[in-house]
Coordinates of C-alpha atoms in Angstrom, one line a residue:
M277 CA 45.3 -14.5 93.4
K278 CA 47.0 -16.9 92.8
R279 CA 49.7 -15.0 89.9
R280 CA 49.7 -17.5 87.1
E281 CA 52.1 -18.8 85.5
Y282 CA 53.0 -18.8 81.8
D283 CA 55.6 -21.0 79.5
E284 CA 55.5 -20.9 75.6
D285 CA 52.8 -22.0 74.7
D286 CA 52.0 -19.1 75.4
V287 CA 53.7 -16.9 72.8
R288 CA 52.4 -16.9 70.1
V289 CA 54.2 -16.3 67.1
R290 CA 53.8 -15.8 64.0
P291 CA 54.5 -17.9 60.1
G292 CA 57.0 -17.1 58.4
K293 CA 55.6 -16.8 54.0
G294 CA 56.9 -19.7 53.0
S295 CA 57.5 -23.3 55.0
R296 CA 61.0 -23.7 52.9
P297 CA 64.4 -21.6 54.0
R298 CA 65.1 -20.0 50.8
T299 CA 68.2 -21.3 49.1
R300 CA 70.8 -19.6 46.0
L301 CA 71.4 -23.8 45.1
R302 CA 69.4 -24.8 41.6
P303 CA 69.1 -28.7 40.8
A304 CA 71.8 -30.2 38.5
H305 CA 69.5 -31.9 36.0
E306 CA 72.2 -35.2 35.3
A307 CA 69.1 -37.0 34.5
A308 CA 68.5 -34.2 31.7
V309 CA 68.3 -35.2 27.7
P310 CA 70.5 -32.9 25.9
G311 CA 69.1 -31.8 22.4
F312 CA 70.1 -28.1 19.8
V313 CA 67.7 -26.0 19.3
V314 CA 66.4 -25.1 15.0
A315 CA 62.9 -23.5 15.7
V316 CA 62.4 -20.1 17.8
D317 CA 58.9 -19.2 18.2
R318 CA 57.1 -17.5 20.7
G319 CA 58.2 -18.4 23.9
R320 CA 58.2 -22.0 22.4
Y321 CA 61.4 -23.9 20.9
T322 CA 61.8 -27.1 18.7
V323 CA 64.1 -28.9 19.7
L324 CA 66.4 -32.6 18.0
T325 CA 67.5 -35.0 20.4
G326 CA 69.0 -38.7 20.4
R327 CA 71.9 -37.0 18.0
G328 CA 74.6 -34.6 18.4
I329 CA 74.8 -31.7 15.8
H330 CA 77.2 -33.4 14.4
E331 CA 75.7 -36.9 14.5
T332 CA 73.5 -39.0 12.4
G333 CA 70.4 -41.0 12.9
P334 CA 67.2 -41.7 14.8
S335 CA 65.8 -38.4 16.2
T336 CA 63.6 -37.3 18.5
V337 CA 61.9 -33.0 17.8
I338 CA 61.0 -31.9 21.1
T339 CA 58.8 -29.0 21.8
A340 CA 59.8 -26.9 24.9
M341 CA 59.6 -23.6 27.0
K342 CA 62.4 -21.8 29.0
A343 CA 62.8 -23.3 32.7
R344 CA 62.0 -20.1 35.6
E345 CA 64.8 -20.3 37.2
L346 CA 67.5 -20.0 33.1
G347 CA 66.0 -16.7 33.9
R348 CA 67.0 -14.2 31.1
K349 CA 69.2 -15.9 30.1
G350 CA 68.2 -16.0 25.9
I351 CA 68.3 -18.8 24.1
V352 CA 68.0 -19.4 20.0
V353 CA 68.5 -21.3 17.3
G354 CA 71.8 -23.4 17.4
D355 CA 72.4 -22.6 20.5
E356 CA 72.9 -27.1 22.4
V357 CA 70.3 -26.7 25.6
A358 CA 69.4 -29.5 28.3
L359 CA 65.4 -30.5 29.3
V360 CA 63.1 -32.7 31.4
G361 CA 59.8 -33.3 31.5
D362 CA 58.2 -35.0 29.1
T363 CA 60.9 -35.4 25.8
S364 CA 58.6 -38.0 24.4
G365 CA 58.1 -36.2 21.2
K366 CA 54.3 -36.7 21.6
P367 CA 51.6 -33.8 20.3
D368 CA 51.0 -31.8 22.7
S369 CA 53.9 -32.7 25.0
L370 CA 55.9 -30.4 26.5
A371 CA 59.6 -30.2 27.4
R372 CA 61.3 -27.5 29.7
I373 CA 64.3 -26.2 29.5
V374 CA 66.7 -26.0 31.7
R375 CA 70.2 -26.1 31.1
R376 CA 72.1 -24.2 28.1
E377 CA 76.1 -25.3 27.5
E378 CA 78.1 -23.1 27.1
R379 CA 78.3 -20.9 22.9
R380 CA 81.3 -22.4 20.7
S381 CA 80.5 -19.4 18.6
M382 CA 77.9 -16.9 18.8
L383 CA 77.0 -13.9 15.5
R384 CA 75.3 -11.2 17.0
R385 CA 74.4 -8.2 16.1
S386 CA 73.4 -4.6 17.6
A387 CA 69.6 -2.6 16.5
E388 CA 71.9 -0.1 15.4
D389 CA 75.3 1.9 15.4
Y390 CA 75.7 3.3 19.0
D391 CA 73.6 0.7 20.5
E392 CA 76.0 -1.5 22.9
V393 CA 74.0 -4.0 23.7
E394 CA 74.3 -7.2 22.1
R395 CA 71.6 -9.3 20.0
P396 CA 72.6 -13.0 19.5
V397 CA 71.2 -13.8 15.9
V398 CA 71.9 -17.9 15.9
A399 CA 74.6 -20.0 17.6
N400 CA 77.4 -22.7 17.9
A401 CA 77.8 -21.1 13.4
D402 CA 80.5 -23.0 11.6
Q403 CA 80.1 -20.9 8.8
L404 CA 78.4 -17.5 8.0
V405 CA 77.6 -18.2 4.8
I406 CA 76.6 -13.7 2.7
V407 CA 74.4 -14.3 -0.5
T408 CA 74.7 -11.4 -2.4
A409 CA 72.4 -10.8 -5.9
L410 CA 75.0 -9.4 -8.8
A411 CA 72.1 -8.0 -10.3
D412 CA 67.7 -7.8 -9.1
P413 CA 68.6 -6.5 -6.9
P414 CA 72.2 -4.9 -7.1
P415 CA 75.1 -6.0 -5.0
R416 CA 75.0 -3.4 -2.1
P417 CA 79.2 -3.8 -0.4
R418 CA 78.6 -2.4 2.3
M419 CA 76.7 -4.7 3.8
I420 CA 78.9 -8.0 2.8
D421 CA 81.8 -5.2 4.5
R422 CA 79.9 -5.3 7.5
L423 CA 78.5 -9.2 7.8
L424 CA 82.5 -9.5 7.5
V425 CA 82.4 -7.8 10.5
A426 CA 80.1 -9.7 12.5
A427 CA 81.9 -13.0 10.9
F428 CA 85.4 -12.4 12.5
D429 CA 83.9 -11.1 15.6
A430 CA 82.6 -14.4 16.2
D431 CA 85.0 -16.2 14.5
I432 CA 83.0 -17.6 11.5
D433 CA 84.2 -18.6 8.9
P434 CA 82.6 -16.4 5.8
L435 CA 81.8 -17.2 2.6
L436 CA 80.4 -15.0 -0.2
C437 CA 77.8 -16.6 -2.0
L438 CA 77.0 -14.8 -5.0
T439 CA 73.6 -15.7 -6.7
K440 CA 71.9 -14.5 -10.4
A441 CA 75.1 -15.0 -12.3
D442 CA 73.5 -16.1 -15.7
L443 CA 71.8 -11.8 -14.9
A444 CA 75.7 -10.3 -14.5
A445 CA 79.2 -11.2 -14.5
P446 CA 80.3 -11.6 -11.0
D447 CA 84.2 -10.4 -11.9
E448 CA 84.2 -6.9 -10.0
L449 CA 82.7 -7.4 -7.0
I450 CA 84.8 -10.5 -6.7
S451 CA 88.5 -8.2 -7.1
L452 CA 86.3 -6.4 -4.3
Y453 CA 87.2 -8.9 -2.2
E454 CA 90.4 -11.1 -3.2
P455 CA 92.3 -9.0 -1.0
L456 CA 90.5 -10.1 2.1
G457 CA 91.2 -14.0 1.2
V458 CA 87.2 -15.0 1.7
E459 CA 86.1 -17.7 -0.4
H460 CA 83.8 -16.7 -3.1
I461 CA 81.4 -19.4 -5.0
T462 CA 78.7 -18.2 -8.2
V463 CA 75.9 -20.0 -8.6
R464 CA 72.8 -19.0 -11.6
R465 CA 69.1 -20.1 -11.2
G466 CA 68.6 -23.3 -12.3
G467 CA 72.4 -24.0 -12.1
D468 CA 74.6 -26.9 -10.9
L469 CA 75.4 -26.1 -6.7
S470 CA 78.1 -29.2 -6.1
E471 CA 80.3 -26.7 -4.9
L472 CA 78.1 -25.1 -2.9
R473 CA 77.0 -28.3 -1.5
D474 CA 80.6 -29.2 -1.1
H475 CA 81.0 -25.9 1.0
L476 CA 78.3 -26.5 2.9
T477 CA 78.7 -30.8 4.0
G478 CA 79.2 -30.8 7.8
R479 CA 78.8 -28.3 9.0
V480 CA 76.6 -25.5 11.0
S481 CA 76.2 -23.1 8.7
V482 CA 73.5 -19.4 8.4
L483 CA 73.0 -17.9 5.8
V484 CA 72.3 -14.2 5.7
G485 CA 71.6 -11.8 3.1
H486 CA 69.3 -9.1 1.9
S487 CA 65.2 -10.1 0.9
G488 CA 65.0 -11.1 -2.8
V489 CA 68.6 -12.1 -3.6
G490 CA 67.5 -15.5 -4.0
K491 CA 68.4 -17.5 0.0
S492 CA 64.8 -19.2 -0.1
T493 CA 65.4 -20.3 -3.2
L494 CA 68.3 -22.2 -2.0
V495 CA 67.1 -23.9 0.8
N496 CA 64.6 -24.7 -1.2
A497 CA 67.3 -26.1 -3.4
L498 CA 69.4 -27.6 -0.6
V499 CA 66.4 -28.6 1.0
P500 CA 63.7 -30.2 -1.3
T501 CA 61.5 -30.6 2.3
A502 CA 62.4 -27.3 4.0
G503 CA 59.4 -25.0 1.8
R504 CA 60.8 -22.4 2.8
A505 CA 58.6 -19.2 1.2
V506 CA 60.0 -17.0 -1.9
S507 CA 59.8 -13.8 -3.2
H508 CA 60.5 -11.8 -5.6
V509 CA 61.7 -7.8 -6.6
N510 CA 59.7 -4.3 -6.2
A511 CA 60.4 -3.1 -9.8
V512 CA 60.2 0.4 -8.0
T513 CA 62.1 -0.3 -4.8
G514 CA 64.6 -2.1 -5.9
R515 CA 64.3 -4.4 -2.4
G516 CA 62.4 -7.8 -2.0
R517 CA 59.7 -8.5 0.4
H518 CA 60.6 -10.4 4.3
T519 CA 59.1 -13.7 3.3
S520 CA 61.3 -16.4 5.7
T521 CA 59.8 -14.3 9.6
S522 CA 62.6 -16.1 11.7
A523 CA 65.9 -18.6 11.6
V524 CA 65.2 -22.3 12.0
A525 CA 67.3 -24.1 11.6
L526 CA 67.3 -27.2 8.4
E527 CA 69.2 -30.2 8.4
L528 CA 71.1 -31.1 4.8
P529 CA 70.8 -34.5 3.3
D530 CA 73.9 -35.0 2.9
G531 CA 75.1 -34.3 6.6
G532 CA 75.6 -31.1 8.5
W533 CA 73.2 -28.0 9.0
I534 CA 72.3 -24.9 7.0
I535 CA 69.7 -21.8 9.2
D536 CA 67.7 -20.0 7.2
T537 CA 67.1 -16.1 9.0
P538 CA 64.6 -13.6 7.6
G539 CA 66.0 -11.2 5.0
V540 CA 68.2 -8.1 6.3
R541 CA 68.4 -4.3 5.2
S542 CA 70.7 -2.8 8.2
F543 CA 73.6 -5.1 10.5
G544 CA 74.3 -3.1 13.3
L545 CA 77.3 -3.4 14.6
G546 CA 78.1 -0.6 17.9
H547 CA 78.7 -4.2 19.9
V548 CA 81.8 -5.1 18.0
E549 CA 85.7 -4.2 19.5
I550 CA 88.4 -3.2 16.9
D551 CA 90.8 -5.6 18.1
N552 CA 88.2 -8.4 17.7
V553 CA 88.2 -7.6 13.4
L554 CA 92.6 -7.4 13.9
V555 CA 92.6 -11.1 15.0
A556 CA 91.4 -11.9 11.7
F557 CA 94.2 -10.2 10.2
P558 CA 97.5 -12.0 11.2
D559 CA 99.6 -10.8 9.0
F560 CA 98.5 -6.7 10.6
N561 CA 97.2 -7.7 13.9
E562 CA 101.0 -7.5 15.2
A563 CA 102.1 -4.0 13.3
A564 CA 99.0 -3.6 14.8
V565 CA 100.8 -2.8 18.6
D566 CA 102.9 -0.2 17.7
C567 CA 100.1 1.7 16.9
P568 CA 99.9 5.1 19.0
K569 CA 96.6 3.8 21.5
G570 CA 93.3 4.4 21.4
C571 CA 94.0 4.0 17.2
T572 CA 90.9 3.2 15.1
H573 CA 93.7 2.5 12.2
L574 CA 91.7 4.7 10.0
G575 CA 94.1 7.6 10.4
D576 CA 97.3 9.2 10.2
G577 CA 100.0 8.3 12.8
C578 CA 98.7 4.5 12.0
A579 CA 101.7 2.1 11.9
L580 CA 100.1 -0.6 9.8
D581 CA 100.6 3.2 7.5
R582 CA 104.8 2.7 8.2
F583 CA 105.0 -1.6 7.9
V584 CA 103.0 -1.9 3.9
A585 CA 105.3 0.7 3.5
E586 CA 108.0 -1.3 4.3
G587 CA 106.9 -3.7 1.9
H588 CA 106.0 -6.4 4.7
G589 CA 102.3 -6.1 3.8
D590 CA 99.6 -6.0 0.9
P591 CA 98.6 -2.1 0.0
A592 CA 95.5 -3.7 -1.3
R593 CA 95.0 -5.6 1.8
L594 CA 95.1 -3.4 4.0
V595 CA 92.7 -0.6 1.4
S596 CA 90.4 -3.6 2.2
L597 CA 90.9 -4.0 5.9
R598 CA 90.2 -0.1 6.1
R599 CA 87.1 -0.6 4.5
L600 CA 85.6 -3.0 6.9
L601 CA 86.6 -1.4 9.5
S602 CA 85.4 2.2 8.2
S603 CA 81.8 -0.4 7.9
R604 CA 81.2 0.2 11.6
D605 CA 80.6 4.1 11.6
G606 CA 77.1 4.1 11.3
A607 CA 76.9 5.7 8.0
P608 CA 74.5 3.7 5.7
D609 CA 74.4 0.3 4.7
D610 CA 72.9 1.0 1.5
D611 CA 75.9 1.6 -1.4

């Protein structure tokens, strides 16, 4: 019997699972359309294209979803992104967000004070407007302190906006924050908002505050087409009811944007480093280099005490700084 000769056709090779080799390279999407996220709702993103955040002119509103290639990279209101797909803005059209540009700032919070995981709130804001009522509901300085710490940590300019000045005088609360050099304005129901508009024009400002402080009322007055729901304060609990359920960016008639956020009852600061707060106080930041390692700047042995005792710093300002630092320790937000 003749011995059979074998060749390569007799060898069976099991095919691979895919027809193309896997690669970590991703498309550059050089032709992607730039945009600015103005709203987020259950995995759908409303994006404005056609002009930059600080530009005026025609624009297109596009609905988009996040591309899988972005993985766990989060997208929030204020983010500048790049889109591909159907960017016409027509009804039922859907684009894809394929890139998130580098953020200039990020307002963050923790779920709880012991939680060091950062949770982004708003991106690329220039200014944090802390809205608090002087009465009905009463002001909560502890929450104001926490929001100031978040602003300093994010390198965002804070502005204290005191509402309902027709119900109570603002002098006592203003004196509490004067040593910190925080700008403030007061408004009353039906009053003139020109001073507030001056602070907002040409900037991206995020409004944060407790429910019931009049934040939505302010937004509706500043942007008449906003249509934000307004609630009343509960006479028993002294608290407002949440009316805004998600953050949304609204364009101001004279230029600039305001980002309205849901009312908050807590603002965790577990992610904030002490040094990030001190940077906002250059008069004390340099003196802090003489502090012992691990100094919290709250107890004995802190070099800031000697710095003030030698006449180099304002004692009232140091007291205010320490009040802000102590707000990180997890005490209740309500005073």
